[in-house]
mmCIF file of C-alpha atoms and ligand atoms in Angstrom:
data_model
loop_
_atom_site.group_PDB
_atom_site.id
_atom_site.type_symbol
_atom_site.label_atom_id
_atom_site.label_comp_id
_atom_site.label_asym_id
_atom_site.label_seq_id
_atom_site.Cartn_x
_atom_site.Cartn_y
_atom_site.Cartn_z
ATOM 1 C CA MET A 930 138.931 89.192 133.691
ATOM 2 C CA LYS A 931 138.033 87.800 136.970
ATOM 3 C CA ALA A 932 140.563 85.730 139.302
ATOM 4 C CA GLU A 933 138.800 82.295 138.051
ATOM 5 C CA ASN A 934 140.114 82.848 134.590
ATOM 6 C CA TYR A 935 143.496 83.076 135.803
ATOM 7 C CA GLU A 936 145.405 79.602 136.415
ATOM 8 C CA VAL A 937 147.498 79.115 139.515
ATOM 9 C CA ARG A 938 150.111 76.820 139.223
ATOM 10 C CA PRO A 939 153.926 75.537 139.990
ATOM 11 C CA ALA A 940 156.478 78.132 138.348
ATOM 12 C CA HIS A 941 158.407 76.770 135.654
ATOM 13 C CA PHE A 942 161.888 77.925 134.213
ATOM 14 C CA ASP A 943 160.403 79.362 131.352
ATOM 15 C CA ASP A 944 158.901 82.076 134.025
ATOM 16 C CA ILE A 945 161.727 83.100 135.427
ATOM 17 C CA PRO A 946 162.216 86.529 133.250
ATOM 18 C CA GLU A 947 158.548 87.612 133.695
ATOM 19 C CA MET A 948 158.770 86.974 137.489
ATOM 20 C CA CYS A 949 162.216 89.023 137.591
ATOM 21 C CA GLY A 950 159.914 91.789 136.587
ATOM 22 C CA LEU A 951 157.668 91.414 139.222
ATOM 23 C CA LEU A 952 159.999 91.013 142.057
ATOM 24 C CA SER A 953 161.661 94.109 140.473
ATOM 25 C CA GLU A 954 158.483 95.955 141.439
ATOM 26 C CA LEU A 955 158.404 94.306 144.577
ATOM 27 C CA PHE A 956 161.812 95.170 145.906
ATOM 28 C CA SER A 957 161.512 98.803 144.633
ATOM 29 C CA ILE A 958 158.642 99.086 147.305
ATOM 30 C CA GLU A 959 160.264 97.363 149.713
ATOM 31 C CA SER A 960 163.255 99.773 150.939
ATOM 32 C CA ASP A 961 165.462 97.073 152.346
ATOM 33 C CA PHE A 962 166.133 95.463 149.222
ATOM 34 C CA ARG A 963 167.469 96.428 145.511
ATOM 35 C CA PRO A 964 166.216 95.108 142.661
ATOM 36 C CA ASP A 965 169.033 93.154 140.605
ATOM 37 C CA SER A 966 167.876 90.693 137.862
ATOM 38 C CA GLN A 967 170.657 88.303 138.191
ATOM 39 C CA LYS A 968 170.256 87.733 141.858
ATOM 40 C CA GLN A 969 166.251 87.276 141.293
ATOM 41 C CA ALA A 970 166.965 84.979 138.505
ATOM 42 C CA ASP A 971 169.459 82.869 140.827
ATOM 43 C CA GLY A 972 167.330 83.036 143.828
ATOM 44 C CA LEU A 973 164.004 81.618 141.555
ATOM 45 C CA GLY A 974 166.500 78.998 139.513
ATOM 46 C CA LEU A 975 167.198 77.797 143.028
ATOM 47 C CA LEU A 976 163.415 77.747 144.287
ATOM 48 C CA VAL A 977 161.773 76.681 140.869
ATOM 49 C CA GLY A 978 164.317 73.742 140.817
ATOM 50 C CA ASP A 979 164.316 72.448 144.658
ATOM 51 C CA ARG A 980 163.130 69.051 144.746
ATOM 52 C CA SER A 981 163.030 68.660 148.391
ATOM 53 C CA GLY A 982 159.699 69.223 149.099
ATOM 54 C CA LEU A 983 160.249 71.999 151.304
ATOM 55 C CA SER A 984 159.008 74.857 149.020
ATOM 56 C CA ALA A 985 156.678 75.834 146.625
ATOM 57 C CA VAL A 986 156.782 78.712 144.093
ATOM 58 C CA LEU A 987 153.180 79.411 142.579
ATOM 59 C CA VAL A 988 152.582 82.208 139.316
ATOM 60 C CA ALA A 989 149.282 83.658 138.293
ATOM 61 C CA SER A 990 148.709 83.143 134.533
ATOM 62 C CA ASP A 991 146.294 84.605 132.182
ATOM 63 C CA GLY A 992 147.305 81.981 129.624
ATOM 64 C CA ASN A 993 150.099 84.381 128.260
ATOM 65 C CA SER A 994 151.829 86.157 130.839
ATOM 66 C CA VAL A 995 152.548 85.515 134.150
ATOM 67 C CA VAL A 996 150.641 88.500 136.512
ATOM 68 C CA GLY A 997 151.373 87.178 139.873
ATOM 69 C CA MET A 998 153.679 85.049 142.071
ATOM 70 C CA CYS A 999 154.134 83.718 145.755
ATOM 71 C CA SER A 1000 156.610 81.376 147.415
ATOM 72 C CA VAL A 1001 156.883 79.798 150.708
ATOM 73 C CA GLN A 1002 160.054 77.611 152.360
ATOM 74 C CA THR A 1003 159.741 75.587 155.423
ATOM 75 C CA LEU A 1004 161.475 75.989 158.489
ATOM 76 C CA ILE A 1005 161.164 73.627 161.553
ATOM 77 C CA SER A 1006 159.770 75.549 164.466
ATOM 78 C CA THR A 1007 160.894 74.442 167.742
ATOM 79 C CA ALA A 1008 157.444 76.778 168.856
ATOM 80 C CA GLN A 1009 155.186 74.945 166.773
ATOM 81 C CA GLY A 1010 157.212 71.614 167.032
ATOM 82 C CA GLY A 1011 157.163 71.080 163.763
ATOM 83 C CA PRO A 1012 157.475 72.739 160.269
ATOM 84 C CA ALA A 1013 156.294 76.575 159.990
ATOM 85 C CA GLY A 1014 156.034 78.153 156.374
ATOM 86 C CA LEU A 1015 158.104 81.428 155.741
ATOM 87 C CA VAL A 1016 155.945 83.157 152.962
ATOM 88 C CA GLU A 1017 157.742 85.574 150.549
ATOM 89 C CA ASP A 1018 157.454 87.197 147.202
ATOM 90 C CA LEU A 1019 153.641 87.603 146.711
ATOM 91 C CA ILE A 1020 153.014 90.195 144.418
ATOM 92 C CA VAL A 1021 150.207 90.782 141.362
ATOM 93 C CA ARG A 1022 151.298 92.993 138.229
ATOM 94 C CA GLU A 1023 149.710 96.556 139.228
ATOM 95 C CA ASP A 1024 146.995 96.131 136.087
ATOM 96 C CA CYS A 1025 145.548 93.067 137.558
ATOM 97 C CA ARG A 1026 145.335 93.930 141.441
ATOM 98 C CA GLY A 1027 141.842 93.815 143.374
ATOM 99 C CA LYS A 1028 140.380 91.121 141.076
ATOM 100 C CA GLY A 1029 141.171 88.478 143.622
ATOM 101 C CA ILE A 1030 144.470 87.166 142.733
ATOM 102 C CA GLY A 1031 146.858 87.682 145.328
ATOM 103 C CA LYS A 1032 143.764 86.350 147.541
ATOM 104 C CA LYS A 1033 144.101 83.167 145.240
ATOM 105 C CA LEU A 1034 147.615 83.074 145.317
ATOM 106 C CA LEU A 1035 147.829 82.914 149.217
ATOM 107 C CA SER A 1036 145.238 80.685 149.655
ATOM 108 C CA GLU A 1037 146.751 78.006 147.289
ATOM 109 C CA ILE A 1038 150.186 78.495 149.168
ATOM 110 C CA ILE A 1039 148.232 77.656 152.333
ATOM 111 C CA GLU A 1040 146.904 74.715 150.966
ATOM 112 C CA TRP A 1041 150.338 73.498 149.979
ATOM 113 C CA CYS A 1042 151.350 74.388 153.721
ATOM 114 C CA VAL A 1043 148.382 72.195 155.019
ATOM 115 C CA THR A 1044 149.411 69.218 152.874
ATOM 116 C CA LYS A 1045 152.930 69.291 154.411
ATOM 117 C CA ASN A 1046 151.371 69.505 158.100
ATOM 118 C CA ILE A 1047 152.912 73.065 158.280
ATOM 119 C CA SER A 1048 151.069 74.541 161.676
ATOM 120 C CA ARG A 1049 151.773 78.212 160.989
ATOM 121 C CA VAL A 1050 152.734 80.611 158.215
ATOM 122 C CA GLN A 1051 154.397 83.883 158.432
ATOM 123 C CA PHE A 1052 156.048 86.573 156.238
ATOM 124 C CA LEU A 1053 157.889 89.992 156.870
ATOM 125 C CA ARG A 1054 156.212 93.247 155.301
ATOM 126 C CA ASP A 1055 157.882 96.443 154.735
ATOM 127 C CA ILE A 1056 156.585 98.476 157.550
ATOM 128 C CA GLU A 1057 155.695 101.208 155.387
ATOM 129 C CA ASN A 1058 153.721 98.976 153.356
ATOM 130 C CA LEU A 1059 150.129 99.627 154.453
ATOM 131 C CA ALA A 1060 148.298 98.812 151.495
ATOM 132 C CA ALA A 1061 149.957 94.910 152.135
ATOM 133 C CA MET A 1062 148.881 94.969 155.683
ATOM 134 C CA GLU A 1063 145.107 95.793 154.885
ATOM 135 C CA PHE A 1064 145.131 92.782 152.635
ATOM 136 C CA TYR A 1065 146.738 90.614 154.866
ATOM 137 C CA ALA A 1066 144.242 91.863 157.716
ATOM 138 C CA SER A 1067 141.153 91.147 155.245
ATOM 139 C CA ASN A 1068 142.916 87.371 154.735
ATOM 140 C CA GLY A 1069 142.611 86.944 158.659
ATOM 141 C CA TRP A 1070 146.391 87.345 159.015
ATOM 142 C CA LYS A 1071 147.551 88.954 162.578
ATOM 143 C CA ASP A 1072 150.241 91.515 163.554
ATOM 144 C CA THR A 1073 152.928 90.157 165.882
ATOM 145 C CA LYS A 1074 155.375 91.718 168.120
ATOM 146 C CA LEU A 1075 158.561 90.405 166.556
ATOM 147 C CA VAL A 1076 160.640 92.786 164.323
ATOM 148 C CA CYS A 1077 163.154 91.254 161.888
ATOM 149 C CA MET A 1078 166.763 92.140 162.500
ATOM 150 C CA ARG A 1079 169.452 90.858 159.834
ATOM 151 C CA ARG A 1080 173.381 91.028 159.465
ATOM 152 C CA LEU A 1081 174.567 90.858 155.545
ATOM 153 C CA LEU A 1082 177.327 87.873 155.313
HETATM 154 C C1 LIG B 440 149.226 93.022 148.300
HETATM 155 C C2 LIG B 440 148.670 92.401 146.796
HETATM 156 C C3 LIG B 440 149.432 91.166 146.323
HETATM 157 C C4 LIG B 440 147.291 91.987 146.838
HETATM 158 O O1 LIG B 440 147.009 91.327 145.634
HETATM 159 P P1 LIG B 440 145.412 91.557 144.682
HETATM 160 O O2 LIG B 440 145.459 90.792 143.815
HETATM 161 O O3 LIG B 440 145.475 93.286 144.737
HETATM 162 O O4 LIG B 440 144.553 91.423 145.909
HETATM 163 P P2 LIG B 440 142.925 90.593 146.210
HETATM 164 O O5 LIG B 440 142.383 91.611 144.749
HETATM 165 O O6 LIG B 440 143.232 89.047 145.896
HETATM 166 O O7 LIG B 440 142.306 91.001 147.374
HETATM 167 C C5 LIG B 440 142.079 90.347 148.141
HETATM 168 C C6 LIG B 440 141.275 90.919 149.836
HETATM 169 O O8 LIG B 440 142.150 91.843 150.269
HETATM 170 C C7 LIG B 440 141.696 93.063 150.121
HETATM 171 N N1 LIG B 440 142.797 93.980 149.443
HETATM 172 C C8 LIG B 440 143.484 93.991 148.580
HETATM 173 N N2 LIG B 440 144.119 95.046 148.590
HETATM 174 C C9 LIG B 440 143.999 96.061 149.231
HETATM 175 C C10 LIG B 440 144.328 97.512 150.150
HETATM 176 N N3 LIG B 440 145.155 97.581 149.366
HETATM 177 N N4 LIG B 440 143.765 97.711 150.736
HETATM 178 C C11 LIG B 440 142.766 97.061 151.572
HETATM 179 N N5 LIG B 440 142.270 95.860 151.283
HETATM 180 C C12 LIG B 440 142.767 95.227 150.018
HETATM 181 C C13 LIG B 440 140.655 93.220 148.503
HETATM 182 O O9 LIG B 440 139.753 94.084 149.382
HETATM 183 C C14 LIG B 440 140.315 91.413 149.163
HETATM 184 O O10 LIG B 440 139.279 91.571 150.355
HETATM 185 P P3 LIG B 440 138.059 90.706 150.409
HETATM 186 O O11 LIG B 440 138.626 89.358 150.242
HETATM 187 O O12 LIG B 440 137.378 91.071 151.480
HETATM 188 O O13 LIG B 440 137.375 90.632 148.898
HETATM 189 C C15 LIG B 440 148.906 93.219 145.549
HETATM 190 O O14 LIG B 440 148.306 94.679 145.932
HETATM 191 C C16 LIG B 440 150.035 93.718 145.211
HETATM 192 O O15 LIG B 440 151.009 92.844 144.334
HETATM 193 N N6 LIG B 440 151.097 94.745 146.066
HETATM 194 C C17 LIG B 440 152.477 95.030 145.950
HETATM 195 C C18 LIG B 440 152.933 94.244 146.166
HETATM 196 C C19 LIG B 440 153.206 93.810 148.064
HETATM 197 O O16 LIG B 440 152.859 94.594 148.655
HETATM 198 N N7 LIG B 440 152.989 92.556 148.021
HETATM 199 C C20 LIG B 440 153.154 92.000 149.449
HETATM 200 C C21 LIG B 440 154.553 92.091 150.206
HETATM 201 S S1 LIG B 440 154.637 92.187 151.978
#
């Protein structure tokens, strides 16, 4: 099945169990995170239920199953002088990769950003995830000199 046969649409609450499965796979790749279905379901519930207009969560579906997802949340950037987008949770089910679904999800997330006057998008990538680096580079994303630091509260 080709990418054009997969529908990309806003996520529904009913999609959350399948999205948790995808995030479990993603957080198994990223060594800073641990899969935890309850936490992922709680976070997705907040995102899917967000009516502020400041976030979007999209899924790719083959009509029966959710095979991919991506989210974006808005920040105010003083560097940009306006809204910027933090892209997260991009994953395509392993058996559906290489068909253009990731590209389609990302391009629809960017279209949403454009409608919100977002002038810069960024994401965090596990330093060892070289495949994701290749994917983003082939979609026109540039490296930065920023590194992520964090403190759990
Ligand atoms: C990264 C990921 C979302 C890409 O999704 P995908 O549906 O397989 O990618 P696509 O088929 O849409 O590929 C789009 C482009 O990226 C390129 N690409 C995809 N994966 C690539 C890889 N591993 N190495 C090099 N190029 C790659 C494709 O060749 C294609 O290039 P083109 O536009 O010139 O034809 C998917 O591999 C994935 O889910 N990986 C595991 C989770 C992950 O790493 N997420 C990113 C976290 S930062």
